[in-house]
Amino acid sequence: MSIICIQSINEKKNHIRYEVDTDSQPLGVGGMGSVYRGKRIQEKTGVCVDVAIKFLFDDLPAHVIERARREASMGHRTKRILRIERKEYQTY
């Protein structure tokens, strides 16, 4: 089990973090990356919500990354997608 915790500065202020087990089977793999089941955790209350977290491939051209940003910024709701949140994190 390899749990990754994801938290932006703003999420840290609001006591929210995301967790994903990257050793688990992805929910799907496509042209831009892999999607994993994760959790959004409200640290003050302990409330956990299941989420899907997409990890983009490292070698994507700039126009594909921009397309992923546009999709995430739409924030639309459908029967299958309840909410899209745009999160960008860089590894160092």
Short mmCIF file of C-alpha atoms in Angstrom, two decimals:
data_model
loop_
_atom_site.label_atom_id
_atom_site.label_comp_id
_atom_site.label_asym_id
_atom_site.label_seq_id
_atom_site.Cartn_x
_atom_site.Cartn_y
_atom_site.Cartn_z
CA MET A 1 0.00 0.00 0.00
CA SER A 2 1.44 3.36 -1.04
CA ILE A 3 -0.75 6.22 0.20
CA ILE A 4 -0.07 9.67 -1.23
CA CYS A 5 -1.47 12.69 0.62
CA ILE A 6 -2.25 15.72 -1.53
CA GLN A 7 -2.85 19.13 0.00
CA SER A 8 -2.53 22.65 -1.36
CA ILE A 9 -1.76 25.64 0.85
CA ASN A 10 -5.42 26.71 0.72
CA GLU A 11 -6.61 23.19 1.58
CA LYS A 12 -4.18 23.08 4.50
CA LYS A 13 -5.74 26.31 5.84
CA ASN A 14 -9.19 24.71 5.49
CA HIS A 15 -8.07 21.37 7.02
CA ILE A 16 -8.78 19.37 3.87
CA ARG A 17 -6.55 16.72 2.31
CA TYR A 18 -6.82 14.13 -0.43
CA GLU A 19 -5.45 10.59 -0.17
CA VAL A 20 -4.90 8.02 -2.89
CA ASP A 21 -3.31 4.56 -2.91
CA THR A 22 -1.20 4.47 -6.06
CA ASP A 23 -0.52 0.75 -5.60
CA SER A 24 -4.21 0.03 -6.21
CA GLN A 25 -5.61 -0.71 -9.66
CA PRO A 26 -6.54 2.49 -11.50
CA LEU A 27 -10.19 3.06 -12.28
CA GLY A 28 -9.12 3.87 -15.81
CA VAL A 29 -6.19 4.76 -18.02
CA GLY A 30 -6.52 7.09 -20.99
CA GLY A 31 -4.52 9.27 -23.29
CA MET A 32 -3.77 11.90 -20.64
CA GLY A 33 -3.18 9.80 -17.54
CA SER A 34 -4.52 7.37 -14.98
CA VAL A 35 -7.52 7.82 -12.69
CA TYR A 36 -7.52 6.39 -9.17
CA ARG A 37 -10.09 6.11 -6.41
CA GLY A 38 -9.21 8.48 -3.61
CA LYS A 39 -10.68 10.21 -0.60
CA ARG A 40 -11.27 13.86 0.28
CA ILE A 41 -10.88 14.15 4.04
CA GLN A 42 -12.12 17.02 6.18
CA GLU A 43 -9.56 16.79 8.98
CA LYS A 44 -11.57 18.64 11.64
CA THR A 45 -14.65 16.44 11.30
CA GLY A 46 -13.14 13.25 9.87
CA VAL A 47 -15.72 13.24 7.07
CA CYS A 48 -14.43 11.29 4.06
CA VAL A 49 -15.84 11.56 0.56
CA ASP A 50 -14.85 9.21 -2.26
CA VAL A 51 -13.31 11.05 -5.21
CA ALA A 52 -11.56 10.20 -8.45
CA ILE A 53 -8.05 11.60 -8.80
CA LYS A 54 -6.36 11.89 -12.19
CA PHE A 55 -2.59 11.78 -12.48
CA LEU A 56 -1.39 13.17 -15.80
CA PHE A 57 1.45 11.46 -17.63
CA ASP A 58 4.79 13.29 -17.33
CA ASP A 59 5.52 13.49 -21.07
CA LEU A 60 2.35 15.23 -22.28
CA PRO A 61 2.66 18.06 -24.79
CA ALA A 62 1.64 21.54 -23.62
CA HIS A 63 -1.63 21.56 -25.63
CA VAL A 64 -2.81 18.35 -23.93
CA ILE A 65 -2.04 19.75 -20.49
CA GLU A 66 -4.01 22.88 -21.39
CA ARG A 67 -6.94 20.70 -22.49
CA ALA A 68 -6.87 18.92 -19.11
CA ARG A 69 -6.88 22.31 -17.36
CA ARG A 70 -9.90 23.43 -19.41
CA GLU A 71 -11.79 20.24 -18.59
CA ALA A 72 -11.06 20.66 -14.88
CA SER A 73 -11.98 24.35 -14.87
CA MET A 74 -15.44 23.67 -16.32
CA GLY A 75 -16.58 22.38 -12.92
CA HIS A 76 -19.67 20.86 -14.49
CA ARG A 77 -21.96 18.23 -13.02
CA THR A 78 -23.37 15.20 -14.77
CA LYS A 79 -24.91 11.93 -13.60
CA ARG A 80 -21.46 10.33 -13.54
CA ILE A 81 -19.34 13.34 -12.54
CA LEU A 82 -20.58 15.15 -9.47
CA ARG A 83 -17.91 17.81 -9.36
CA ILE A 84 -14.59 18.55 -10.98
CA GLU A 85 -12.07 20.43 -8.91
CA ARG A 86 -8.96 21.79 -10.56
CA LYS A 87 -5.89 20.95 -8.58
CA GLU A 88 -2.33 21.37 -9.72
CA TYR A 89 0.58 20.05 -7.77
CA GLN A 90 4.19 19.72 -8.70
CA THR A 91 6.66 17.24 -7.32
CA TYR A 92 10.11 18.39 -6.35
#
